[in-house]
JSON list of C-alpha atoms in Angstrom, two decimals:
[
{"chain": "A", "resi": 105, "resn": "MET", "atom": "CA", "xyz": [0.00, 0.00, 0.00]},
{"chain": "A", "resi": 106, "resn": "ASN", "atom": "CA", "xyz": [2.89, 2.40, 0.55]},
{"chain": "A", "resi": 107, "resn": "GLN", "atom": "CA", "xyz": [4.41, 1.92, -2.85]},
{"chain": "A", "resi": 108, "resn": "ARG", "atom": "CA", "xyz": [5.22, 5.10, -4.71]},
{"chain": "A", "resi": 109, "resn": "PRO", "atom": "CA", "xyz": [5.48, 5.25, -8.45]},
{"chain": "A", "resi": 110, "resn": "ALA", "atom": "CA", "xyz": [9.04, 5.22, -9.74]},
{"chain": "A", "resi": 111, "resn": "ARG", "atom": "CA", "xyz": [10.37, 8.73, -10.22]},
{"chain": "A", "resi": 112, "resn": "ARG", "atom": "CA", "xyz": [11.45, 9.62, -13.68]},
{"chain": "A", "resi": 113, "resn": "PRO", "atom": "CA", "xyz": [14.21, 12.14, -14.10]},
{"chain": "A", "resi": 114, "resn": "ALA", "atom": "CA", "xyz": [13.16, 15.51, -15.43]},
{"chain": "A", "resi": 115, "resn": "PRO", "atom": "CA", "xyz": [13.76, 15.89, -19.14]},
{"chain": "A", "resi": 116, "resn": "ARG", "atom": "CA", "xyz": [16.78, 17.89, -20.17]},
{"chain": "A", "resi": 117, "resn": "PRO", "atom": "CA", "xyz": [16.05, 21.43, -21.31]},
{"chain": "A", "resi": 118, "resn": "PRO", "atom": "CA", "xyz": [16.35, 22.11, -25.03]},
{"chain": "A", "resi": 119, "resn": "GLU", "atom": "CA", "xyz": [19.83, 22.80, -26.33]},
{"chain": "A", "resi": 120, "resn": "GLY", "atom": "CA", "xyz": [20.75, 26.45, -26.06]},
{"chain": "A", "resi": 121, "resn": "THR", "atom": "CA", "xyz": [18.61, 27.10, -22.97]},
{"chain": "A", "resi": 122, "resn": "PRO", "atom": "CA", "xyz": [20.42, 29.55, -20.69]},
{"chain": "A", "resi": 123, "resn": "ALA", "atom": "CA", "xyz": [21.65, 28.42, -17.29]},
{"chain": "A", "resi": 124, "resn": "PRO", "atom": "CA", "xyz": [19.20, 28.77, -14.36]},
{"chain": "A", "resi": 125, "resn": "ALA", "atom": "CA", "xyz": [21.02, 31.82, -13.01]},
{"chain": "A", "resi": 126, "resn": "GLU", "atom": "CA", "xyz": [20.73, 33.55, -16.39]},
{"chain": "A", "resi": 127, "resn": "LEU", "atom": "CA", "xyz": [17.04, 32.63, -16.65]},
{"chain": "A", "resi": 128, "resn": "ALA", "atom": "CA", "xyz": [16.46, 34.08, -13.18]},
{"chain": "A", "resi": 129, "resn": "ARG", "atom": "CA", "xyz": [18.21, 37.33, -14.15]},
{"chain": "A", "resi": 130, "resn": "MET", "atom": "CA", "xyz": [16.08, 37.55, -17.29]},
{"chain": "A", "resi": 131, "resn": "ALA", "atom": "CA", "xyz": [12.89, 36.98, -15.28]},
{"chain": "A", "resi": 132, "resn": "ARG", "atom": "CA", "xyz": [13.84, 39.62, -12.70]},
{"chain": "A", "resi": 133, "resn": "SER", "atom": "CA", "xyz": [14.57, 42.21, -15.37]},
{"chain": "A", "resi": 134, "resn": "GLY", "atom": "CA", "xyz": [11.41, 41.34, -17.29]},
{"chain": "A", "resi": 135, "resn": "LEU", "atom": "CA", "xyz": [9.22, 41.65, -14.20]},
{"chain": "A", "resi": 136, "resn": "ALA", "atom": "CA", "xyz": [10.90, 44.68, -12.62]},
{"chain": "A", "resi": 137, "resn": "GLY", "atom": "CA", "xyz": [8.29, 47.15, -13.88]},
{"chain": "A", "resi": 138, "resn": "ALA", "atom": "CA", "xyz": [5.44, 44.88, -12.87]},
{"chain": "A", "resi": 139, "resn": "ALA", "atom": "CA", "xyz": [6.92, 44.46, -9.38]},
{"chain": "A", "resi": 140, "resn": "ARG", "atom": "CA", "xyz": [7.28, 48.23, -9.07]},
{"chain": "A", "resi": 141, "resn": "VAL", "atom": "CA", "xyz": [3.62, 48.77, -9.98]},
{"chain": "A", "resi": 142, "resn": "ALA", "atom": "CA", "xyz": [2.61, 45.97, -7.58]},
{"chain": "A", "resi": 143, "resn": "HIS", "atom": "CA", "xyz": [4.44, 47.68, -4.71]},
{"chain": "A", "resi": 144, "resn": "TRP", "atom": "CA", "xyz": [2.76, 50.95, -5.65]},
{"chain": "A", "resi": 145, "resn": "ALA", "atom": "CA", "xyz": [-0.63, 49.21, -5.72]},
{"chain": "A", "resi": 146, "resn": "ASP", "atom": "CA", "xyz": [0.01, 47.78, -2.27]},
{"chain": "A", "resi": 147, "resn": "THR", "atom": "CA", "xyz": [0.23, 51.22, -0.75]},
{"chain": "A", "resi": 148, "resn": "ALA", "atom": "CA", "xyz": [-2.10, 53.16, -3.04]},
{"chain": "A", "resi": 149, "resn": "LEU", "atom": "CA", "xyz": [-4.86, 50.67, -3.81]},
{"chain": "A", "resi": 150, "resn": "GLY", "atom": "CA", "xyz": [-5.12, 48.60, -0.67]},
{"chain": "A", "resi": 151, "resn": "PRO", "atom": "CA", "xyz": [-8.48, 47.92, 1.01]},
{"chain": "A", "resi": 152, "resn": "GLY", "atom": "CA", "xyz": [-10.40, 51.12, 1.55]},
{"chain": "A", "resi": 153, "resn": "SER", "atom": "CA", "xyz": [-8.78, 52.93, -1.37]},
{"chain": "A", "resi": 154, "resn": "ASP", "atom": "CA", "xyz": [-10.55, 53.84, -4.59]},
{"chain": "A", "resi": 155, "resn": "GLY", "atom": "CA", "xyz": [-8.16, 52.70, -7.27]},
{"chain": "A", "resi": 156, "resn": "ALA", "atom": "CA", "xyz": [-9.05, 49.58, -9.14]},
{"chain": "A", "resi": 157, "resn": "THR", "atom": "CA", "xyz": [-12.39, 49.61, -10.90]},
{"chain": "A", "resi": 158, "resn": "ALA", "atom": "CA", "xyz": [-15.26, 47.41, -9.88]},
{"chain": "A", "resi": 159, "resn": "ASP", "atom": "CA", "xyz": [-15.89, 46.29, -13.46]},
{"chain": "A", "resi": 160, "resn": "GLY", "atom": "CA", "xyz": [-14.84, 42.72, -12.74]},
{"chain": "A", "resi": 161, "resn": "LYS", "atom": "CA", "xyz": [-11.99, 42.94, -15.23]},
{"chain": "A", "resi": 162, "resn": "ALA", "atom": "CA", "xyz": [-9.26, 44.00, -12.79]},
{"chain": "A", "resi": 163, "resn": "THR", "atom": "CA", "xyz": [-8.48, 47.07, -14.82]},
{"chain": "A", "resi": 164, "resn": "LEU", "atom": "CA", "xyz": [-6.89, 50.18, -13.39]},
{"chain": "A", "resi": 165, "resn": "SER", "atom": "CA", "xyz": [-9.10, 53.28, -13.20]},
{"chain": "A", "resi": 166, "resn": "ASP", "atom": "CA", "xyz": [-8.04, 56.29, -15.24]},
{"chain": "A", "resi": 167, "resn": "ALA", "atom": "CA", "xyz": [-7.47, 58.35, -12.09]},
{"chain": "A", "resi": 168, "resn": "SER", "atom": "CA", "xyz": [-5.31, 55.65, -10.51]},
{"chain": "A", "resi": 169, "resn": "ALA", "atom": "CA", "xyz": [-3.31, 55.17, -13.70]},
{"chain": "A", "resi": 170, "resn": "GLU", "atom": "CA", "xyz": [-2.62, 58.91, -13.77]},
{"chain": "A", "resi": 171, "resn": "ARG", "atom": "CA", "xyz": [-1.64, 58.88, -10.10]},
{"chain": "A", "resi": 172, "resn": "ALA", "atom": "CA", "xyz": [0.68, 55.91, -10.59]},
{"chain": "A", "resi": 173, "resn": "SER", "atom": "CA", "xyz": [2.18, 57.64, -13.62]},
{"chain": "A", "resi": 174, "resn": "GLU", "atom": "CA", "xyz": [3.03, 60.68, -11.52]},
{"chain": "A", "resi": 175, "resn": "ASP", "atom": "CA", "xyz": [4.21, 58.68, -8.50]},
{"chain": "A", "resi": 176, "resn": "LEU", "atom": "CA", "xyz": [6.41, 56.31, -10.50]},
{"chain": "A", "resi": 177, "resn": "GLY", "atom": "CA", "xyz": [7.64, 58.67, -13.22]},
{"chain": "A", "resi": 178, "resn": "LEU", "atom": "CA", "xyz": [6.18, 56.54, -16.01]},
{"chain": "A", "resi": 179, "resn": "THR", "atom": "CA", "xyz": [3.74, 57.17, -18.81]},
{"chain": "A", "resi": 180, "resn": "VAL", "atom": "CA", "xyz": [0.15, 56.03, -18.35]},
{"chain": "A", "resi": 181, "resn": "ALA", "atom": "CA", "xyz": [0.71, 53.46, -21.10]},
{"chain": "A", "resi": 182, "resn": "GLN", "atom": "CA", "xyz": [3.72, 52.04, -19.24]},
{"chain": "A", "resi": 183, "resn": "VAL", "atom": "CA", "xyz": [1.73, 51.88, -16.00]},
{"chain": "A", "resi": 184, "resn": "ARG", "atom": "CA", "xyz": [-1.12, 50.04, -17.72]},
{"chain": "A", "resi": 185, "resn": "ALA", "atom": "CA", "xyz": [1.28, 47.58, -19.39]},
{"chain": "A", "resi": 186, "resn": "ASP", "atom": "CA", "xyz": [3.09, 46.92, -16.10]},
{"chain": "A", "resi": 187, "resn": "TRP", "atom": "CA", "xyz": [-0.28, 46.57, -14.32]},
{"chain": "A", "resi": 188, "resn": "ASP", "atom": "CA", "xyz": [-1.39, 43.92, -16.80]},
{"chain": "A", "resi": 189, "resn": "THR", "atom": "CA", "xyz": [1.91, 42.08, -16.46]},
{"chain": "A", "resi": 190, "resn": "ALA", "atom": "CA", "xyz": [1.68, 42.23, -12.66]},
{"chain": "A", "resi": 191, "resn": "ARG", "atom": "CA", "xyz": [-1.84, 40.79, -12.76]},
{"chain": "A", "resi": 192, "resn": "LEU", "atom": "CA", "xyz": [-0.89, 38.02, -15.18]},
{"chain": "A", "resi": 193, "resn": "ALA", "atom": "CA", "xyz": [2.20, 37.13, -13.15]},
{"chain": "A", "resi": 194, "resn": "GLY", "atom": "CA", "xyz": [0.16, 36.99, -9.94]},
{"chain": "A", "resi": 195, "resn": "LEU", "atom": "CA", "xyz": [1.91, 39.97, -8.36]},
{"chain": "A", "resi": 196, "resn": "VAL", "atom": "CA", "xyz": [-1.39, 41.83, -7.96]},
{"chain": "A", "resi": 197, "resn": "GLU", "atom": "CA", "xyz": [-4.83, 40.49, -7.13]},
{"chain": "A", "resi": 198, "resn": "VAL", "atom": "CA", "xyz": [-7.87, 42.67, -7.67]},
{"chain": "A", "resi": 199, "resn": "HIS", "atom": "CA", "xyz": [-11.05, 42.03, -5.73]},
{"chain": "A", "resi": 200, "resn": "GLY", "atom": "CA", "xyz": [-13.88, 44.41, -6.58]},
{"chain": "A", "resi": 201, "resn": "ASP", "atom": "CA", "xyz": [-12.55, 47.90, -6.02]},
{"chain": "A", "resi": 202, "resn": "SER", "atom": "CA", "xyz": [-9.39, 47.02, -4.05]},
{"chain": "A", "resi": 203, "resn": "ALA", "atom": "CA", "xyz": [-6.02, 45.61, -5.04]},
{"chain": "A", "resi": 204, "resn": "ARG", "atom": "CA", "xyz": [-3.45, 43.73, -3.02]},
{"chain": "A", "resi": 205, "resn": "PRO", "atom": "CA", "xyz": [-0.06, 42.25, -3.78]}
]
């Protein structure tokens, strides 16, 4: 009854795949903007704040996008792109009209 299935070794990554340390560096640099917006959302859009819209789509309100743009020194388009990346990466969760990291 306590038999476990035999473990198979993980397949080798495709040839030319960067080393794990290089992949980690690439991920950090690719998610840096999203992490920055997520930290901003933590302070600016936490429970009780009026930032994310209650449209059920987890979008950022125009006013909040403008505020983030000013606070972070980015364009509104950059803020929206980083917001979407943060949501997709799981760095930000939106529930109704509040956001949390």
